[in-house]
Amino acid sequence: QVQLQESGGGLVPAGSDMKLSCAASGRTFDTYMMGWFRRTPGNEREFVAGITWHGGSTEYSDSGKGRFTISRDTSKDSLHLQMSNLNPEDSAVYYCAAADTPAMLANTQAYQYWGQGTLVTVFA
């Protein structure tokens, strides 16, 4: 089992930067990949960014490419998402997720462990 806890959300004006963090605990040594997802009311959870835990390979959604940067610190079992130039369409609950089996980074169904989420609200 892996436990995940997000932090760093909040209310910011459009154009702001924000960094989300995720602290992992438990059987983290089995982790193959981690990712950030987001969900808005009435919509499915969507992929934002993913990273392989040991290799550091990354993948981004089209909406995040060029504005978001995912990183991890394996020594601290932490995952981060640096977001820049936020706009109101980025407002969502952001979730950290982890998977211990190889799969495509953007495959939501591959992730077994999920955090509770952190709310990001961007106002115009």
Coordinates of N, CA, C and O in Angstrom, one line a residue:
Q1 N 0.8 -1.2 0.0 CA 0.0 0.0 0.0 C 0.9 1.3 0.0 O 1.9 1.3 0.6
V2 N 0.4 2.2 -0.7 CA 1.1 3.5 -0.8 C 0.0 4.6 -0.4 O -1.1 4.6 -0.9
Q3 N 0.4 5.5 0.5 CA -0.4 6.6 0.9 C 0.1 7.9 0.3 O 1.3 8.1 0.2
L4 N -0.8 8.7 -0.2 CA -0.4 9.9 -0.9 C -1.1 11.1 -0.3 O -2.3 11.0 0.0
Q5 N -0.4 12.2 -0.1 CA -1.0 13.4 0.4 C -0.6 14.6 -0.4 O 0.6 14.9 -0.4
E6 N -1.5 15.3 -1.0 CA -1.2 16.5 -1.8 C -1.2 17.7 -0.9 O -1.9 17.8 0.1
S7 N -0.5 18.7 -1.4 CA -0.5 20.0 -0.7 C -0.2 21.1 -1.7 O 0.3 20.8 -2.8
G8 N -0.5 22.3 -1.4 CA -0.1 23.5 -2.3 C -1.2 24.1 -3.1 O -0.9 25.1 -3.8
G9 N -2.4 23.6 -3.0 CA -3.5 24.3 -3.8 C -3.9 25.6 -3.1 O -3.4 26.0 -2.1
G10 N -4.8 26.3 -3.8 CA -5.3 27.6 -3.3 C -6.0 28.4 -4.3 O -6.3 27.9 -5.4
L11 N -6.2 29.7 -4.0 CA -6.9 30.6 -4.8 C -5.9 31.6 -5.3 O -5.3 32.3 -4.5
V12 N -5.8 31.7 -6.7 CA -4.8 32.6 -7.2 C -5.4 33.3 -8.5 O -6.3 32.8 -9.1
P13 N -4.9 34.5 -8.8 CA -5.4 35.2 -10.0 C -4.8 34.6 -11.3 O -3.7 33.9 -11.2
A14 N -5.4 34.8 -12.4 CA -4.9 34.3 -13.7 C -3.5 34.9 -13.9 O -3.2 36.0 -13.6
G15 N -2.6 34.0 -14.5 CA -1.3 34.4 -14.8 C -0.3 34.0 -13.7 O 0.9 34.2 -13.8
S16 N -0.8 33.5 -12.6 CA 0.0 33.2 -11.4 C 0.7 31.8 -11.7 O 0.3 31.0 -12.6
D17 N 1.7 31.6 -10.8 CA 2.4 30.3 -10.8 C 2.0 29.6 -9.5 O 1.7 30.3 -8.5
M18 N 2.1 28.3 -9.5 CA 1.7 27.5 -8.3 C 2.5 26.2 -8.3 O 2.6 25.6 -9.4
K19 N 2.9 25.8 -7.2 CA 3.6 24.5 -7.1 C 2.7 23.5 -6.2 O 2.5 23.9 -5.0
L20 N 2.4 22.4 -6.7 CA 1.7 21.4 -5.9 C 2.8 20.3 -5.5 O 3.7 20.0 -6.3
S21 N 2.6 19.8 -4.3 CA 3.5 18.7 -3.9 C 2.6 17.5 -3.4 O 1.5 17.7 -3.0
C22 N 3.3 16.4 -3.4 CA 2.6 15.1 -3.0 C 3.6 14.3 -2.2 O 4.7 14.0 -2.7
A23 N 3.3 14.0 -1.0 CA 4.2 13.2 -0.1 C 3.7 11.8 -0.1 O 2.5 11.5 0.1
A24 N 4.6 10.9 -0.5 CA 4.2 9.5 -0.5 C 4.8 8.7 0.7 O 5.9 9.0 1.1
S25 N 4.1 7.7 1.2 CA 4.6 6.9 2.3 C 4.1 5.5 2.1 O 3.2 5.2 1.3
G26 N 4.6 4.6 2.8 CA 4.3 3.2 2.7 C 5.3 2.4 1.8 O 6.5 2.7 1.8
R27 N 4.8 1.6 0.9 CA 5.6 0.7 0.0 C 6.1 1.5 -1.2 O 5.8 1.0 -2.3
T28 N 6.7 2.6 -1.0 CA 7.1 3.4 -2.2 C 8.2 2.8 -3.0 O 8.3 3.2 -4.2
F29 N 8.9 1.9 -2.5 CA 10.0 1.3 -3.3 C 9.5 0.5 -4.4 O 10.2 0.1 -5.3
D30 N 8.2 0.1 -4.4 CA 7.6 -0.7 -5.5 C 7.1 0.3 -6.6 O 6.6 -0.2 -7.7
T31 N 7.1 1.6 -6.4 CA 6.5 2.5 -7.3 C 7.2 2.5 -8.7 O 8.4 2.6 -8.8
Y32 N 6.4 2.3 -9.7 CA 6.9 2.4 -11.1 C 6.7 3.8 -11.7 O 7.6 4.3 -12.4
M33 N 5.5 4.4 -11.4 CA 5.3 5.7 -12.0 C 4.3 6.5 -11.1 O 3.6 5.9 -10.3
M34 N 4.4 7.8 -11.2 CA 3.4 8.7 -10.5 C 2.9 9.7 -11.5 O 3.5 10.0 -12.5
G35 N 1.8 10.3 -11.1 CA 1.2 11.2 -12.0 C 0.3 12.2 -11.3 O 0.0 12.1 -10.1
W36 N 0.0 13.3 -12.0 CA -1.0 14.3 -11.6 C -2.2 14.3 -12.5 O -2.0 14.2 -13.7
F37 N -3.3 14.3 -11.9 CA -4.6 14.3 -12.6 C -5.4 15.4 -12.0 O -5.2 15.9 -10.9
R38 N -6.5 15.8 -12.7 CA -7.4 16.9 -12.2 C -8.8 16.5 -12.6 O -9.0 15.9 -13.6
R39 N -9.7 17.1 -11.8 CA -11.1 16.8 -12.1 C -11.9 18.1 -11.8 O -11.7 18.7 -10.7
T40 N -12.8 18.4 -12.7 CA -13.8 19.5 -12.5 C -15.2 18.9 -12.3 O -15.4 17.8 -12.7
P41 N -16.1 19.6 -11.7 CA -17.4 19.1 -11.4 C -18.1 18.6 -12.7 O -18.1 19.3 -13.7
G42 N -18.6 17.4 -12.6 CA -19.3 16.8 -13.7 C -18.5 16.2 -14.8 O -19.0 15.7 -15.8
N43 N -17.2 16.2 -14.6 CA -16.2 15.7 -15.6 C -15.4 14.5 -15.0 O -15.3 14.4 -13.8
E44 N -14.9 13.7 -15.9 CA -14.0 12.6 -15.5 C -12.6 13.2 -15.1 O -12.3 14.3 -15.5
R45 N -12.0 12.4 -14.3 CA -10.6 12.8 -14.0 C -9.7 12.7 -15.2 O -9.8 11.8 -16.0
E46 N -8.9 13.8 -15.4 CA -8.1 13.8 -16.6 C -6.6 13.9 -16.3 O -6.2 14.5 -15.3
F47 N -5.8 13.3 -17.1 CA -4.4 13.2 -17.0 C -3.8 14.6 -17.2 O -4.2 15.3 -18.1
V48 N -2.9 15.0 -16.3 CA -2.1 16.3 -16.4 C -0.7 16.0 -16.8 O -0.2 16.6 -17.7
A49 N 0.0 15.2 -16.0 CA 1.4 14.9 -16.2 C 1.8 13.6 -15.5 O 1.2 13.3 -14.4
G50 N 2.8 13.0 -16.0 CA 3.2 11.7 -15.3 C 4.7 11.6 -15.4 O 5.4 12.2 -16.3
I51 N 5.3 10.8 -14.6 CA 6.7 10.6 -14.5 C 7.0 9.2 -14.0 O 6.4 8.6 -13.1
T52 N 8.0 8.5 -14.7 CA 8.4 7.2 -14.1 C 9.3 7.5 -12.9 O 10.2 8.4 -12.9
W53 N 9.1 6.7 -11.9 CA 9.7 7.0 -10.6 C 11.2 6.9 -10.6 O 11.9 7.7 -10.1
H54 N 11.8 5.8 -11.2 CA 13.2 5.6 -11.2 C 13.9 6.2 -12.4 O 15.0 6.8 -12.3
G55 N 13.3 6.2 -13.6 CA 13.9 6.7 -14.8 C 13.7 8.2 -15.0 O 14.5 8.8 -15.7
G56 N 12.6 8.7 -14.5 CA 12.4 10.1 -14.7 C 11.8 10.5 -16.0 O 11.8 11.7 -16.4
S57 N 11.3 9.6 -16.8 CA 10.7 9.9 -18.1 C 9.3 10.6 -17.8 O 8.6 10.2 -16.9
T58 N 9.0 11.6 -18.6 CA 7.8 12.4 -18.4 C 6.9 12.4 -19.6 O 7.3 12.2 -20.7
E59 N 5.6 12.7 -19.3 CA 4.6 12.9 -20.3 C 3.7 14.0 -19.8 O 3.4 14.0 -18.6
Y60 N 3.2 14.8 -20.7 CA 2.2 15.9 -20.3 C 1.0 15.8 -21.2 O 1.1 15.5 -22.4
S61 N -0.1 16.3 -20.7 CA -1.3 16.5 -21.5 C -1.0 17.8 -22.4 O -0.1 18.6 -22.1
D62 N -1.8 17.9 -23.4 CA -1.7 19.1 -24.3 C -1.9 20.4 -23.5 O -1.2 21.4 -23.8
S63 N -2.8 20.4 -22.5 CA -3.1 21.6 -21.8 C -1.9 22.0 -20.9 O -1.7 23.1 -20.5
G64 N -1.1 21.0 -20.5 CA 0.0 21.3 -19.5 C 1.3 21.4 -20.2 O 2.2 22.0 -19.6
K65 N 1.4 21.0 -21.4 CA 2.7 21.0 -22.1 C 3.2 22.5 -22.2 O 2.5 23.3 -22.7
G66 N 4.4 22.7 -21.8 CA 5.0 24.0 -21.9 C 4.7 24.9 -20.7 O 5.3 26.0 -20.6
R67 N 3.7 24.6 -19.9 CA 3.4 25.4 -18.7 C 3.6 24.7 -17.4 O 3.8 25.3 -16.4
F68 N 3.5 23.3 -17.5 CA 3.6 22.6 -16.2 C 4.9 21.7 -16.3 O 5.3 21.3 -17.4
T69 N 5.5 21.5 -15.1 CA 6.6 20.7 -15.0 C 6.5 19.7 -13.9 O 6.3 20.2 -12.7
I70 N 6.6 18.4 -14.2 CA 6.5 17.4 -13.1 C 7.9 17.0 -12.7 O 8.8 16.9 -13.6
S71 N 8.1 16.8 -11.4 CA 9.4 16.3 -11.0 C 9.2 15.5 -9.7 O 8.1 15.5 -9.1
R72 N 10.2 14.7 -9.4 CA 10.1 13.9 -8.2 C 11.4 13.9 -7.5 O 12.5 14.1 -8.1
D73 N 11.4 13.6 -6.2 CA 12.5 13.5 -5.4 C 12.5 12.1 -4.7 O 11.7 11.9 -3.8
T74 N 13.2 11.2 -5.3 CA 13.1 9.8 -4.8 C 13.7 9.7 -3.4 O 13.3 8.8 -2.7
S75 N 14.6 10.5 -3.0 CA 15.2 10.4 -1.7 C 14.2 10.9 -0.6 O 14.3 10.5 0.6
K76 N 13.2 11.7 -1.0 CA 12.2 12.2 -0.1 C 10.8 11.7 -0.4 O 9.8 12.1 0.3
D77 N 10.7 10.8 -1.3 CA 9.4 10.2 -1.7 C 8.4 11.3 -2.0 O 7.3 11.3 -1.4
S78 N 8.8 12.3 -2.7 CA 7.9 13.4 -3.0 C 7.7 13.6 -4.5 O 8.7 13.4 -5.3
L79 N 6.6 14.1 -4.9 CA 6.3 14.4 -6.3 C 5.8 15.9 -6.3 O 5.2 16.3 -5.4
H80 N 6.1 16.6 -7.4 CA 5.8 18.0 -7.5 C 5.2 18.3 -8.9 O 5.5 17.6 -9.9
L81 N 4.4 19.3 -8.9 CA 3.9 19.9 -10.2 C 4.1 21.4 -10.1 O 3.3 22.0 -9.4
Q82 N 5.0 21.9 -10.9 CA 5.1 23.3 -11.0 C 4.3 23.8 -12.2 O 4.4 23.4 -13.3
M83 N 3.3 24.7 -11.8 CA 2.4 25.2 -12.9 C 2.7 26.7 -13.0 O 2.8 27.4 -12.1
S84 N 2.7 27.1 -14.3 CA 3.0 28.5 -14.6 C 1.9 29.1 -15.5 O 1.2 28.3 -16.2
N85 N 1.7 30.4 -15.4 CA 0.7 31.1 -16.2 C -0.6 30.4 -16.2 O -1.2 30.1 -17.2
L86 N -1.1 30.3 -14.9 CA -2.4 29.6 -14.7 C -3.5 30.4 -15.3 O -3.5 31.7 -15.3
N87 N -4.6 29.7 -15.8 CA -5.8 30.4 -16.3 C -7.0 29.8 -15.6 O -6.9 28.7 -15.0
P88 N -8.1 30.4 -15.7 CA -9.3 29.8 -15.0 C -9.7 28.4 -15.4 O -10.2 27.7 -14.6
E89 N -9.3 28.0 -16.7 CA -9.6 26.7 -17.1 C -8.7 25.6 -16.4 O -9.0 24.4 -16.5
D90 N -7.7 26.1 -15.7 CA -6.9 25.1 -14.8 C -7.5 24.9 -13.5 O -7.0 24.1 -12.7
S91 N -8.6 25.6 -13.2 CA -9.3 25.4 -11.9 C -9.8 24.0 -11.8 O -10.6 23.5 -12.7
A92 N -9.5 23.2 -10.7 CA -9.9 21.8 -10.6 C -9.4 21.3 -9.3 O -8.6 22.0 -8.6
V93 N -9.8 20.1 -8.9 CA -9.2 19.4 -7.8 C -8.1 18.6 -8.5 O -8.3 17.8 -9.4
Y94 N -6.9 18.7 -8.0 CA -5.7 18.1 -8.5 C -5.4 16.9 -7.6 O -5.3 17.0 -6.4
Y95 N -5.1 15.7 -8.2 CA -4.9 14.5 -7.5 C -3.5 14.0 -7.9 O -3.1 14.0 -9.1
C96 N -2.8 13.5 -6.9 CA -1.6 12.7 -7.1 C -1.9 11.2 -7.1 O -2.8 10.8 -6.4
A97 N -1.2 10.5 -8.0 CA -1.5 9.1 -8.1 C -0.2 8.3 -8.3 O 0.8 8.8 -8.8
A98 N -0.2 7.0 -7.9 CA 0.9 6.2 -8.1 C 0.5 4.8 -8.6 O -0.6 4.3 -8.3
A99 N 1.5 4.2 -9.3 CA 1.2 2.8 -9.8 C 2.5 2.0 -9.6 O 3.6 2.5 -9.8
D100 N 2.3 0.7 -9.3 CA 3.5 -0.1 -9.1 C 3.7 -1.1 -10.2 O 4.5 -2.0 -10.1
T101 N 2.9 -1.0 -11.3 CA 3.1 -1.8 -12.5 C 3.3 -1.0 -13.7 O 2.7 0.1 -13.9
P102 N 4.1 -1.4 -14.6 CA 4.4 -0.6 -15.8 C 3.1 -0.4 -16.7 O 2.3 -1.3 -16.9
A103 N 3.0 0.8 -17.2 CA 1.8 1.1 -18.0 C 2.1 2.5 -18.6 O 3.1 3.1 -18.3
M104 N 1.3 2.9 -19.5 CA 1.4 4.2 -20.1 C 1.1 5.2 -19.0 O 0.2 5.1 -18.2
L105 N 1.9 6.3 -19.0 CA 1.8 7.3 -18.0 C 0.4 7.9 -17.9 O 0.0 8.3 -16.9
A106 N -0.2 8.1 -19.1 CA -1.5 8.8 -19.2 C -2.7 7.9 -18.9 O -3.8 8.3 -18.9
N107 N -2.4 6.6 -18.6 CA -3.5 5.7 -18.4 C -4.0 5.8 -17.0 O -3.5 5.2 -16.1
T108 N -5.1 6.4 -16.9 CA -5.7 6.7 -15.5 C -6.0 5.4 -14.8 O -5.8 5.3 -13.6
Q109 N -6.5 4.4 -15.6 CA -6.9 3.1 -14.9 C -5.7 2.3 -14.4 O -5.9 1.4 -13.6
A110 N -4.5 2.7 -14.8 CA -3.3 1.9 -14.3 C -2.8 2.3 -12.9 O -2.1 1.6 -12.3
Y111 N -3.4 3.4 -12.4 CA -2.9 3.9 -11.1 C -3.7 3.3 -10.0 O -5.0 3.4 -10.0
Q112 N -3.1 2.7 -9.0 CA -3.8 2.0 -8.0 C -4.0 2.9 -6.7 O -4.9 2.7 -5.9
Y113 N -3.1 3.9 -6.6 CA -3.1 4.7 -5.3 C -3.4 6.1 -5.7 O -2.8 6.7 -6.6
W114 N -4.3 6.7 -4.9 CA -4.7 8.1 -5.1 C -4.7 8.9 -3.8 O -5.0 8.4 -2.8
G115 N -4.3 10.2 -3.9 CA -4.5 11.1 -2.8 C -5.9 11.6 -2.7 O -6.7 11.3 -3.6
Q116 N -6.1 12.4 -1.7 CA -7.5 13.0 -1.5 C -7.7 14.2 -2.4 O -8.9 14.6 -2.6
G117 N -6.7 14.8 -3.0 CA -6.8 15.9 -3.9 C -6.6 17.3 -3.2 O -6.8 17.4 -2.0
T118 N -6.2 18.2 -4.0 CA -6.1 19.6 -3.5 C -6.7 20.5 -4.5 O -6.5 20.4 -5.7
L119 N -7.5 21.5 -4.0 CA -8.3 22.4 -4.8 C -7.4 23.5 -5.3 O -6.8 24.2 -4.5
V120 N -7.4 23.7 -6.6 CA -6.8 24.9 -7.3 C -7.9 25.7 -7.9 O -8.7 25.2 -8.7
T121 N -8.0 27.0 -7.6 CA -9.0 27.9 -8.1 C -8.2 29.1 -8.7 O -7.5 29.8 -8.0
V122 N -8.4 29.3 -10.0 CA -7.8 30.5 -10.7 C -8.9 31.4 -11.1 O -9.8 31.0 -11.9
F123 N -8.8 32.7 -10.7 CA -9.9 33.6 -11.1 C -9.3 34.6 -12.0 O -8.1 35.0 -12.0
A124 N -10.2 35.1 -12.9 CA -9.8 36.0 -14.0 C -9.6 37.4 -13.4 O -10.2 37.8 -12.4

